[in-house]
PDB file of C-alpha atoms in Angstrom:
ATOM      1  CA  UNK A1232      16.601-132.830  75.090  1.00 49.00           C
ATOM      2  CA  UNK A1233      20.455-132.237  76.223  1.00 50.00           C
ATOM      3  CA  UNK A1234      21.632-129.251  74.845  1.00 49.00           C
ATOM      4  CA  UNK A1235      24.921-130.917  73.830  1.00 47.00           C
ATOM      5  CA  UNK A1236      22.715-133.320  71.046  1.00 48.00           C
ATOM      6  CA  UNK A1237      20.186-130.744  70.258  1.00 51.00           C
ATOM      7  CA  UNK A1238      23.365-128.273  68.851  1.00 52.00           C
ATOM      8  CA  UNK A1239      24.822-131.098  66.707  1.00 48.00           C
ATOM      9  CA  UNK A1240      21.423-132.209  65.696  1.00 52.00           C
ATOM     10  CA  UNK A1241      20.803-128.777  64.142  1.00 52.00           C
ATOM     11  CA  UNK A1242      24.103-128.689  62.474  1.00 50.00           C
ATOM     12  CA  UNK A1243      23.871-132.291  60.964  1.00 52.00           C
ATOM     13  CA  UNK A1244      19.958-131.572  59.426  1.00 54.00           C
ATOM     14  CA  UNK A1245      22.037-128.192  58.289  1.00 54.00           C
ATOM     15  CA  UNK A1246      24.895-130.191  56.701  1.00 52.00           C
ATOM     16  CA  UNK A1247      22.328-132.629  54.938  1.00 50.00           C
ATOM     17  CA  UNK A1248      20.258-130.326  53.498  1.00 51.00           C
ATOM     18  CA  UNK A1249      23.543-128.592  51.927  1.00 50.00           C
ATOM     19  CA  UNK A1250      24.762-131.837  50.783  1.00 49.00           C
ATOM     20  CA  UNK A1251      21.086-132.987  48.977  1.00 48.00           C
ATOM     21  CA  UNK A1252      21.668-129.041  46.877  1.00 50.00           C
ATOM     22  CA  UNK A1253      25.298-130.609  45.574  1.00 48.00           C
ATOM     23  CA  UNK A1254      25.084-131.640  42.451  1.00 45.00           C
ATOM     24  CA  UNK A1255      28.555-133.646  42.363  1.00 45.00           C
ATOM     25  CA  UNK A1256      27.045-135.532  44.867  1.00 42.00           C
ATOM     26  CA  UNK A1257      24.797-138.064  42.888  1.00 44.00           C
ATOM     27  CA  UNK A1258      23.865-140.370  45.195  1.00 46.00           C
ATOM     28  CA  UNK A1259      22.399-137.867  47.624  1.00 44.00           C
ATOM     29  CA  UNK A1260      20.415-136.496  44.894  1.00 45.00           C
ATOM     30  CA  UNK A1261      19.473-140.395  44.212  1.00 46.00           C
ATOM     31  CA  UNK A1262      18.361-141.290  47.769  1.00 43.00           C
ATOM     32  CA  UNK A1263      16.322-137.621  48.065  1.00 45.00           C
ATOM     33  CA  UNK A1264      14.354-137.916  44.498  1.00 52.00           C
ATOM     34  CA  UNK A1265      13.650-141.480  45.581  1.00 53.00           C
ATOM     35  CA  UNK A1266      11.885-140.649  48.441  1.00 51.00           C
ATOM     36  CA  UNK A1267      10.302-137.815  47.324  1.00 50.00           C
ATOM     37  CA  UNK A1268       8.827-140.103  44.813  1.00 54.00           C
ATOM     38  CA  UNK A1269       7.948-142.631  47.489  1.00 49.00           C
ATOM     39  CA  UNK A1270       6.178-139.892  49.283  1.00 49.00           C
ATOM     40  CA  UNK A1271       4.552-137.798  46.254  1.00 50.00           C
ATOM     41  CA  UNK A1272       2.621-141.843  46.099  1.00 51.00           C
ATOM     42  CA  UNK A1273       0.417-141.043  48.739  1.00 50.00           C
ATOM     43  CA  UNK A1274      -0.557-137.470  47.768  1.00 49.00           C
ATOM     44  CA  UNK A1275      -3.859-138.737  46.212  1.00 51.00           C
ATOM     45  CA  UNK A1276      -4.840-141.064  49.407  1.00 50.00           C
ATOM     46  CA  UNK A1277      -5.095-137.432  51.590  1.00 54.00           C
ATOM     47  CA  UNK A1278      -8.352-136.344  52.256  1.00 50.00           C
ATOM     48  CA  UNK A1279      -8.854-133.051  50.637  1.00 52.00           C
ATOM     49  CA  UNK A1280      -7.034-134.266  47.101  1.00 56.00           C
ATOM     50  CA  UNK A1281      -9.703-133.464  45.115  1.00 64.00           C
ATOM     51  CA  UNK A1282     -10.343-129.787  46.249  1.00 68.00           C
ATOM     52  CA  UNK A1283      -6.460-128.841  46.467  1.00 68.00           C
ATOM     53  CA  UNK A1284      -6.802-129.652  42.553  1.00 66.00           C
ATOM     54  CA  UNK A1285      -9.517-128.212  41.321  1.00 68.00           C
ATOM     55  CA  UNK A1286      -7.737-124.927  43.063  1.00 71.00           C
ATOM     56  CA  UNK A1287      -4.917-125.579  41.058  1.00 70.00           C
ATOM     57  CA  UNK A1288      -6.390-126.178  38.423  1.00 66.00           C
ATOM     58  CA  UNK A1289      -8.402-123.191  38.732  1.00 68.00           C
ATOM     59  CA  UNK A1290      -4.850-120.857  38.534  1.00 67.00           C
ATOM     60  CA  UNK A1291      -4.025-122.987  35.564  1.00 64.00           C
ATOM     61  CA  UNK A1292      -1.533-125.700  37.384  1.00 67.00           C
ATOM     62  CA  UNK A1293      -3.280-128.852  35.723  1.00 63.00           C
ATOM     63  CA  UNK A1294      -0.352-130.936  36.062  1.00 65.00           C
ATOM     64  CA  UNK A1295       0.329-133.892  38.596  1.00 63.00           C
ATOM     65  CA  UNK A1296       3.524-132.446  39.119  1.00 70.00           C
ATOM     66  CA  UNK A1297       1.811-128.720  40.183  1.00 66.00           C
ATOM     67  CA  UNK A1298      -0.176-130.548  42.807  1.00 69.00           C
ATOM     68  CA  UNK A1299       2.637-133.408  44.219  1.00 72.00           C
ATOM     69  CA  UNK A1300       5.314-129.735  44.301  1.00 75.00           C
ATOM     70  CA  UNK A1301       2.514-128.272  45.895  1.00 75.00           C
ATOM     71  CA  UNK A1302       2.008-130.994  48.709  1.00 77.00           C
ATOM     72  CA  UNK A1303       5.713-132.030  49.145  1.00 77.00           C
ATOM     73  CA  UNK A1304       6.226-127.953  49.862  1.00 79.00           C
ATOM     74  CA  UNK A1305       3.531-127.840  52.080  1.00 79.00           C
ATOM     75  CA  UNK A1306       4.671-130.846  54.164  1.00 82.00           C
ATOM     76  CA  UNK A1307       8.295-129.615  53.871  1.00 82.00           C
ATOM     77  CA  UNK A1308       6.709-126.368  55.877  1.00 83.00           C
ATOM     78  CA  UNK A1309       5.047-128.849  58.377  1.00 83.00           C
ATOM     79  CA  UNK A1310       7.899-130.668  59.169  1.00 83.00           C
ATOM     80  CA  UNK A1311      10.227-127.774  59.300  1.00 84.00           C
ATOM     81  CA  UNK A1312       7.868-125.298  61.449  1.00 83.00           C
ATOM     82  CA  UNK A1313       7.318-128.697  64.006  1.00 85.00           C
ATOM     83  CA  UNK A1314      11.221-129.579  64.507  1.00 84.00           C
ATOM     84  CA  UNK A1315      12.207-126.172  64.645  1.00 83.00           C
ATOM     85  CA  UNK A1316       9.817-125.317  67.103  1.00 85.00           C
ATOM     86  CA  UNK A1317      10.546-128.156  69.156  1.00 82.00           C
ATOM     87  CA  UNK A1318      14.427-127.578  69.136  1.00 84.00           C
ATOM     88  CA  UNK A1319      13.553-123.881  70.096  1.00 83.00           C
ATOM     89  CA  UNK A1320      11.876-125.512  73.089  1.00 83.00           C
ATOM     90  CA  UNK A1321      13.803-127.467  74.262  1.00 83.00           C
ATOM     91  CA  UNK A1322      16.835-125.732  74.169  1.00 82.00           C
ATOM     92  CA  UNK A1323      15.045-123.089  76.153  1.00 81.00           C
ATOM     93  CA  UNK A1324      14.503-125.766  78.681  1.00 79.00           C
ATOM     94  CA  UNK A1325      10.394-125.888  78.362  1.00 78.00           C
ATOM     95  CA  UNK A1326       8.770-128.784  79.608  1.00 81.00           C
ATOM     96  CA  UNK A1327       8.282-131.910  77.465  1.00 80.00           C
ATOM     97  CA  UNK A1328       4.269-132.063  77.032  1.00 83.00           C
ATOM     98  CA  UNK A1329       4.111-127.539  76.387  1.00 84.00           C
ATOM     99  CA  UNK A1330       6.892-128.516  74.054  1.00 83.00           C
ATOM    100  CA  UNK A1331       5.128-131.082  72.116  1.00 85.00           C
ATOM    101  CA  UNK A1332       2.297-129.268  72.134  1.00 87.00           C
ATOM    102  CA  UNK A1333       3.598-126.165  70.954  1.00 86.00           C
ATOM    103  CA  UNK A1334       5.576-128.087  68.312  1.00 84.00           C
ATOM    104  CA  UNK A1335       2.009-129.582  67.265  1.00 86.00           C
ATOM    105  CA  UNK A1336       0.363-126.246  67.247  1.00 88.00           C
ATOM    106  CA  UNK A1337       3.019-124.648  65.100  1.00 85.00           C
ATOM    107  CA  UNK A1338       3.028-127.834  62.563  1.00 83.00           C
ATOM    108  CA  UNK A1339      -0.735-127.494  61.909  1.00 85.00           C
ATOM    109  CA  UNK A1340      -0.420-123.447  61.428  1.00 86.00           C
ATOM    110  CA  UNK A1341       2.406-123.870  58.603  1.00 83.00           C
ATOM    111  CA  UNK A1342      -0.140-126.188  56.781  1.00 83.00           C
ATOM    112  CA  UNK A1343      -2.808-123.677  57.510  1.00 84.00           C
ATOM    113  CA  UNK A1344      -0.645-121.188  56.181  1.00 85.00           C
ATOM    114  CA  UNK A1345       0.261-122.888  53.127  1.00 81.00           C
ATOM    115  CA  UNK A1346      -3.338-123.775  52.068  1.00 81.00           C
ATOM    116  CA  UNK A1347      -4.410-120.258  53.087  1.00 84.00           C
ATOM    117  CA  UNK A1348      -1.758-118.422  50.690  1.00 83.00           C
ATOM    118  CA  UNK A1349      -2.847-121.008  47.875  1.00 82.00           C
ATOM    119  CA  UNK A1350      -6.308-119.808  48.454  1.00 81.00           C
ATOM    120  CA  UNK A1351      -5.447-115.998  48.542  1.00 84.00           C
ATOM    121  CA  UNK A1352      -3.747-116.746  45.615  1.00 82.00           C
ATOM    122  CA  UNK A1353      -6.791-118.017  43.676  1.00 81.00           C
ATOM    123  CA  UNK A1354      -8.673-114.999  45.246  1.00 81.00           C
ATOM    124  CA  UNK A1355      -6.441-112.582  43.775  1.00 83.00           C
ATOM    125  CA  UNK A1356      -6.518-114.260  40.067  1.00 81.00           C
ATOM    126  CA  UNK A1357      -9.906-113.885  40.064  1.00 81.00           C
ATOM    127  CA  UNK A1358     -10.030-109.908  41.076  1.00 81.00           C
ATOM    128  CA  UNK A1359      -7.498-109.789  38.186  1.00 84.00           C
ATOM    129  CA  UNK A1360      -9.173-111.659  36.022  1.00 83.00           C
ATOM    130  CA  UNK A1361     -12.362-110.158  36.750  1.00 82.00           C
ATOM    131  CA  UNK A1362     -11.146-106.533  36.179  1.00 83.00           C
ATOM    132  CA  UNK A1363      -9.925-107.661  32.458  1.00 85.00           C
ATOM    133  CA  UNK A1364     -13.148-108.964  31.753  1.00 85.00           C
ATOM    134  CA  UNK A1365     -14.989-105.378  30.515  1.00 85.00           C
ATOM    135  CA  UNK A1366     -11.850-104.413  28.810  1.00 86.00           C
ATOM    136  CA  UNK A1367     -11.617-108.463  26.860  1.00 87.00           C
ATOM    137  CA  UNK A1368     -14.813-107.781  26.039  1.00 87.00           C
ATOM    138  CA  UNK A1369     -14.951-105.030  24.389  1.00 87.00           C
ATOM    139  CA  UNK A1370     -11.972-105.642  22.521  1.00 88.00           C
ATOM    140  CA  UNK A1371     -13.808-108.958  21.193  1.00 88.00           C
ATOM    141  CA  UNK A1372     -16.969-107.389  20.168  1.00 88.00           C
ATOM    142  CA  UNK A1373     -15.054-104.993  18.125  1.00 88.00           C
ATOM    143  CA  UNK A1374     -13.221-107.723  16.126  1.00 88.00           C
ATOM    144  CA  UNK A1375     -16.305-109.257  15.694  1.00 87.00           C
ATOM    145  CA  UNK A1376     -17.900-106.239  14.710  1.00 87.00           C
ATOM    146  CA  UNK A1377     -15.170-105.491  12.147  1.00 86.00           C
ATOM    147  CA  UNK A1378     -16.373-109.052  10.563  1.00 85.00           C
ATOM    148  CA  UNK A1379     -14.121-112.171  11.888  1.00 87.00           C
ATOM    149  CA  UNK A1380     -15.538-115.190  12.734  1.00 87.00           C
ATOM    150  CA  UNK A1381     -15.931-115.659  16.639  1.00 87.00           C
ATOM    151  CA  UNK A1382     -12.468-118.564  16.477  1.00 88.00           C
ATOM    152  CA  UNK A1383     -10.367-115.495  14.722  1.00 89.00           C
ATOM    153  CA  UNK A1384     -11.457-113.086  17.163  1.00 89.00           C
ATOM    154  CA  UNK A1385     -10.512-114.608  20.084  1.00 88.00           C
ATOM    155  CA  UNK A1386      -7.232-115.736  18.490  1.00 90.00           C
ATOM    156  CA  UNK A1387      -6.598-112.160  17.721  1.00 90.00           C
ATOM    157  CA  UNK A1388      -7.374-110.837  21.387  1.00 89.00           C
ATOM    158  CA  UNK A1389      -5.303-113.309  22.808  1.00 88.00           C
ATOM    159  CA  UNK A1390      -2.264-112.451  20.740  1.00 88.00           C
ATOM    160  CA  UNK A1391      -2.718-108.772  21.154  1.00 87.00           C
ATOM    161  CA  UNK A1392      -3.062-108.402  24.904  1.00 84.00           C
ATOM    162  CA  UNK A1393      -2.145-109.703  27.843  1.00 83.00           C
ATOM    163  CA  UNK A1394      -3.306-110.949  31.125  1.00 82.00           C
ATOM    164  CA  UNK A1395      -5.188-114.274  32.419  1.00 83.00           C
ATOM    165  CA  UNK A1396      -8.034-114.042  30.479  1.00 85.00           C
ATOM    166  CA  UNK A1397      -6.043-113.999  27.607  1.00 86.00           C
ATOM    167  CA  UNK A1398      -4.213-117.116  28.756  1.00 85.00           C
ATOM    168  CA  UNK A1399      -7.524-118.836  28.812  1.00 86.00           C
ATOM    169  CA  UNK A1400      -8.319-117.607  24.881  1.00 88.00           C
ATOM    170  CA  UNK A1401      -5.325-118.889  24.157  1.00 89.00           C
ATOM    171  CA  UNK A1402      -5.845-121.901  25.769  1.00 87.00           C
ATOM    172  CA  UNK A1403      -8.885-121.914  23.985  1.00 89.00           C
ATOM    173  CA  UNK A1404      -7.338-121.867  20.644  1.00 91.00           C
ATOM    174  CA  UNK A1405      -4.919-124.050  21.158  1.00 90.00           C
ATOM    175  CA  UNK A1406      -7.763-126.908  22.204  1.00 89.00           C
ATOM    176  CA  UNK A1407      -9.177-126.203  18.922  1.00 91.00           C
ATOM    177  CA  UNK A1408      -6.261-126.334  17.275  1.00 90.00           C
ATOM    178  CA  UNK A1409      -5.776-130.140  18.570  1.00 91.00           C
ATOM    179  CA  UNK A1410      -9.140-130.467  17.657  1.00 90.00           C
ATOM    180  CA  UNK A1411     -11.580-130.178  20.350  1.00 89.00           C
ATOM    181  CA  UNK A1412     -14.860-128.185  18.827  1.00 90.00           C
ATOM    182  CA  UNK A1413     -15.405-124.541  19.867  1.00 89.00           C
ATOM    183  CA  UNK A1414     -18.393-124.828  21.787  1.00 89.00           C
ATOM    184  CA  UNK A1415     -17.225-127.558  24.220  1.00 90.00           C
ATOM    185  CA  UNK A1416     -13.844-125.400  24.759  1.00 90.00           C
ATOM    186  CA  UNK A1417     -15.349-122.548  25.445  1.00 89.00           C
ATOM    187  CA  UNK A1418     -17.655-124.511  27.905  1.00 89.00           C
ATOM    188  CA  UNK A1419     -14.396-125.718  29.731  1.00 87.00           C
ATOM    189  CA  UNK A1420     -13.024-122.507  29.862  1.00 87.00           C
ATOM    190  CA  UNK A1421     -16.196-121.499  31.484  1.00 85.00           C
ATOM    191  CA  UNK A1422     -16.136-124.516  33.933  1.00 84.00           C
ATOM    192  CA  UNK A1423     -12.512-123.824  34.662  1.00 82.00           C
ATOM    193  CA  UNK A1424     -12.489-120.009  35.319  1.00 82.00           C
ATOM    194  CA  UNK A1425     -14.913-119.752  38.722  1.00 79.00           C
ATOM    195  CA  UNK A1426     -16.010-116.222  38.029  1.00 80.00           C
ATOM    196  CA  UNK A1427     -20.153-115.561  37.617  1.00 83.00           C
ATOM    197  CA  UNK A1428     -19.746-113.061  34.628  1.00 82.00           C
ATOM    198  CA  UNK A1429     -17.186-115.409  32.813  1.00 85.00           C
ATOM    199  CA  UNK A1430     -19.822-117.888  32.986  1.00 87.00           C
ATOM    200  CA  UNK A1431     -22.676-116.075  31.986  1.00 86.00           C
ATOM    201  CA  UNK A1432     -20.386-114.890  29.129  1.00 86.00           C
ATOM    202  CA  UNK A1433     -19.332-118.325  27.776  1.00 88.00           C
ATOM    203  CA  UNK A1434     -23.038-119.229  27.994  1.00 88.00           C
ATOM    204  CA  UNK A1435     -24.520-116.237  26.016  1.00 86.00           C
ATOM    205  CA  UNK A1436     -22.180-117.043  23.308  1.00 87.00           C
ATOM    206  CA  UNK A1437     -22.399-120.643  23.410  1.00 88.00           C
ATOM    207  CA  UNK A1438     -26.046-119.942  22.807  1.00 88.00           C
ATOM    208  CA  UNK A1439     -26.189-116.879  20.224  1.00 86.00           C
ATOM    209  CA  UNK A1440     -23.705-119.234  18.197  1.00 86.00           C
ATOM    210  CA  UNK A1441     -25.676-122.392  18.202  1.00 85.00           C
ATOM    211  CA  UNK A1442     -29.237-120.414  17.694  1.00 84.00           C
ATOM    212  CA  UNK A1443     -28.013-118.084  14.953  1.00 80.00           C
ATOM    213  CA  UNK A1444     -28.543-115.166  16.838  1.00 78.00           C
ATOM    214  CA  UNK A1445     -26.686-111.866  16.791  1.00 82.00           C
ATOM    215  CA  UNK A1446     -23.039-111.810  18.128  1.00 84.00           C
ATOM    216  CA  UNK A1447     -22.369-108.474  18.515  1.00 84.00           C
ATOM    217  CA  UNK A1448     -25.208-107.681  19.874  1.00 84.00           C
ATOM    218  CA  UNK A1449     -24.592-110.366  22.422  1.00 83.00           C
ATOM    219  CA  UNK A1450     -21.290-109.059  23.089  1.00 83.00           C
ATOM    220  CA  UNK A1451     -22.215-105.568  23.340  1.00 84.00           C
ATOM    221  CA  UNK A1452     -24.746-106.440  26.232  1.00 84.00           C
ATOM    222  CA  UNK A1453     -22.411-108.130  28.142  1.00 80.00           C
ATOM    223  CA  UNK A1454     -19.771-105.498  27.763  1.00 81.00           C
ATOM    224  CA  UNK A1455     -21.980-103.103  28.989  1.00 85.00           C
ATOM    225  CA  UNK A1456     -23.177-105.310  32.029  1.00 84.00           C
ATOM    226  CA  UNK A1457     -19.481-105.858  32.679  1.00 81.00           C
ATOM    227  CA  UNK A1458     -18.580-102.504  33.105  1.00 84.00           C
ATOM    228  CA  UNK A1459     -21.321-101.761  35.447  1.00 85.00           C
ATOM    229  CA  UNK A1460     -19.852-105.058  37.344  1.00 82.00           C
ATOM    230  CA  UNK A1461     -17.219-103.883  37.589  1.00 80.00           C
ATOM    231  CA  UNK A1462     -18.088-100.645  38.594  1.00 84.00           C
ATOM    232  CA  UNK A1463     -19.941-101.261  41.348  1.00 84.00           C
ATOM    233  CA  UNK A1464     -17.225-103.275  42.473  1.00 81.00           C
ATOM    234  CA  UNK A1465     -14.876-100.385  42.538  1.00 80.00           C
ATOM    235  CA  UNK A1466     -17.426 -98.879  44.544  1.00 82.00           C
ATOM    236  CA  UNK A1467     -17.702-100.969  46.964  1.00 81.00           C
ATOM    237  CA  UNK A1468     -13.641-101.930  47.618  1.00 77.00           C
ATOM    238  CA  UNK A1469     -13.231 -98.080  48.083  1.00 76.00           C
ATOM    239  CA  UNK A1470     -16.148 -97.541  50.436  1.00 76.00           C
ATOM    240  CA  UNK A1471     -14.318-100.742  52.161  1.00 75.00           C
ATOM    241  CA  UNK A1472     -11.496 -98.689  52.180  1.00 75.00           C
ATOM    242  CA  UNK A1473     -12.736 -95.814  53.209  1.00 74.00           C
ATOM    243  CA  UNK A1474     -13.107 -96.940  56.952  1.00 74.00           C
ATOM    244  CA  UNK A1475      -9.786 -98.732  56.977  1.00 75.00           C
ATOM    245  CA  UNK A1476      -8.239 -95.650  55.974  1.00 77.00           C
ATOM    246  CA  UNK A1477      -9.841 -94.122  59.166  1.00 79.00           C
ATOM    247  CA  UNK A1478      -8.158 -95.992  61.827  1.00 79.00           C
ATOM    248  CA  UNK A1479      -4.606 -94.352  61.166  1.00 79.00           C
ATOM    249  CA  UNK A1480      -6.683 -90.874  60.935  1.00 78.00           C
ATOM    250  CA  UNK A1481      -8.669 -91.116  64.169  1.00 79.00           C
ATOM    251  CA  UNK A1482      -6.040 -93.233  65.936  1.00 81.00           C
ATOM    252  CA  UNK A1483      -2.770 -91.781  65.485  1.00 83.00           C
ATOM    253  CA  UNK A1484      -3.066 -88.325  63.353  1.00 84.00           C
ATOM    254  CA  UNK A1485      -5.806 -87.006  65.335  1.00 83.00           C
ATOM    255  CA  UNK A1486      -4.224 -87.333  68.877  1.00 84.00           C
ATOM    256  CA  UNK A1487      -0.912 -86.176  67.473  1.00 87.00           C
ATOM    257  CA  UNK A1488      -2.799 -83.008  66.450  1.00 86.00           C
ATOM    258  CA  UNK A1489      -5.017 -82.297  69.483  1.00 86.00           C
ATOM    259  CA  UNK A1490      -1.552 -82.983  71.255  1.00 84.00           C
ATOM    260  CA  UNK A1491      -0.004 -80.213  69.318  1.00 84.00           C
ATOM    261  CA  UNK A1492      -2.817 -78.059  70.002  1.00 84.00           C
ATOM    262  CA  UNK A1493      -3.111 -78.395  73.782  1.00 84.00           C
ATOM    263  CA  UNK A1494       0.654 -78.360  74.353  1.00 83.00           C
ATOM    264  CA  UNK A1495       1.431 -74.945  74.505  1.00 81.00           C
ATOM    265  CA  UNK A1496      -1.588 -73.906  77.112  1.00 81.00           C
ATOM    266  CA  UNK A1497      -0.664 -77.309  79.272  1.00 79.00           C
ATOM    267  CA  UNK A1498       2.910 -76.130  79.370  1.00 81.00           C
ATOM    268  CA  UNK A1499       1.831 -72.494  80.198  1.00 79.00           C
ATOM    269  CA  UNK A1500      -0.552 -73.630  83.163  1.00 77.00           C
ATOM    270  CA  UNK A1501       1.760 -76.115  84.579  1.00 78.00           C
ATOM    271  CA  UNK A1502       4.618 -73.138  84.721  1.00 77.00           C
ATOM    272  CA  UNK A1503       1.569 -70.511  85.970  1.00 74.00           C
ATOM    273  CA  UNK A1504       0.810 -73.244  88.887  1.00 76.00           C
ATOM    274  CA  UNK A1505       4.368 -73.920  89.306  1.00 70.00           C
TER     275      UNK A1505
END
């Protein structure tokens, strides 16, 4: 590609895109939400639809809308890491095949990195979620223990803390509240949240409730199983951490020091042979 169309190329996409973010111009905004709507129609046609939404839904984005914002953003990233890549290219004069390769290559690792950070992202709600879970716990067994009902201690966890899992109790209560019966939202909560301990949780409870069976007792088992979870998981991130705190120590502390050390007798010799 000439130089002299590449240049205005760049400045016209640059123009557009300012023009599409003015709001006194309507029928920009018109044209762009019209074929954003076009293309948010074949968002369910792409192959992996079905597990890019149950990861949403998973970091509680249950709406079409989460998933369509989701996809048009990651193809906006595709699009824009492929043309920019290619008008890199060519204006550094490469070759037309490396420059469509390249541009194809850098198109597929924008997606890649889109999909990864929604990933990491559900990775990261469940280490959060999972650390809450001992703490949840306990704080439900003593309501319990204190004599509410299993519905009014939830409800009263969830309006005196914070954090995910207190999103899902909420979201909990608020099924009930429309109606749904206790048991089957606690069993989508325990569906929805990926997490082993959750699930053993929401099945214990399930059970105890429908077999008469002791709650606090229930509870008070799981607590303690939680914090030993979760303990052990401490463990193990530091002894992770533990060798990755190494490199820097062996790498680049340890030469600097032997350096320091040897310095003074390498300078000496050098002026004795000198």
């Amino acid at each position: 590609m000439n130089p002299t169309f590449a240049i205005p190329l760049v400045l016209s996409m640059t123009s557009a895109f300012f023009m599409l973010q003015d709001e006194d111009i309507k029928k920009s905004k018109i044209f762009f939400s019209n074929n954003k709507r076009h293309l948010t129609s074949y968002f369910p046609k792409m192959r992996d639809h079905k597990s890019v939404q149950h990861r949403l839904f998973e970091i509680g984005k249950n709406k079409s809308e989460d998933l369509n914002h989701f996809r048009f953003n990651q193809i906006a990233i595709t699009s824009a890491s492929t043309s920019g890549t290619y008008i890199f290219l060519t204006l550094m004069g490469k070759t037309a095949p490396l420059t469509l390769l390249i541009s194809l290559l850098a198109g597929f690792f924008g997606y890649f990195i889109s999909d990864k950070s929604l990933t990491k992202q559900i990775t990261k709600n469940r280490t959060m979620l999972e650390s809450e879970f001992p703490a949840i716990v306990e704080m439900l067994t003593l309501c319990m223990a204190a004599g509410e009902t299993p519905l009014g201690a939830m409800s009263r966890v969830a309006q005196r803390s914070t954090g995910l899992l207190s999103a899902e109790f909420a979201l909990v209560i608020s099924h009930v509240t429309s109606g749904v019966p206790f048991q089957f939202a606690l069993d989508e909560m325990g569906r929805r949240i990926k997490s082993t301990h959750v699930r053993r949780f929401v099945d214990a409870l399930i059970t105890a409730m429908l077999r008469g069976a002791p709650l606090v007792d229930v509870l008070q088992s799981h607590a303690r199983n939680a914090r030993e979870a979760e303990r052990n998981r401490v463990l193990s991130a530091a002894g992770k951490s533990e060798v990755s705190m190494m490199i820097p120590v062996v790498f680049l502390i340890l030469p600097i020091s032997i350096l320091f050390a040897l310095w003074p007798s390498l300078s000496n010799l050098n002026l004795f042979l000198s």
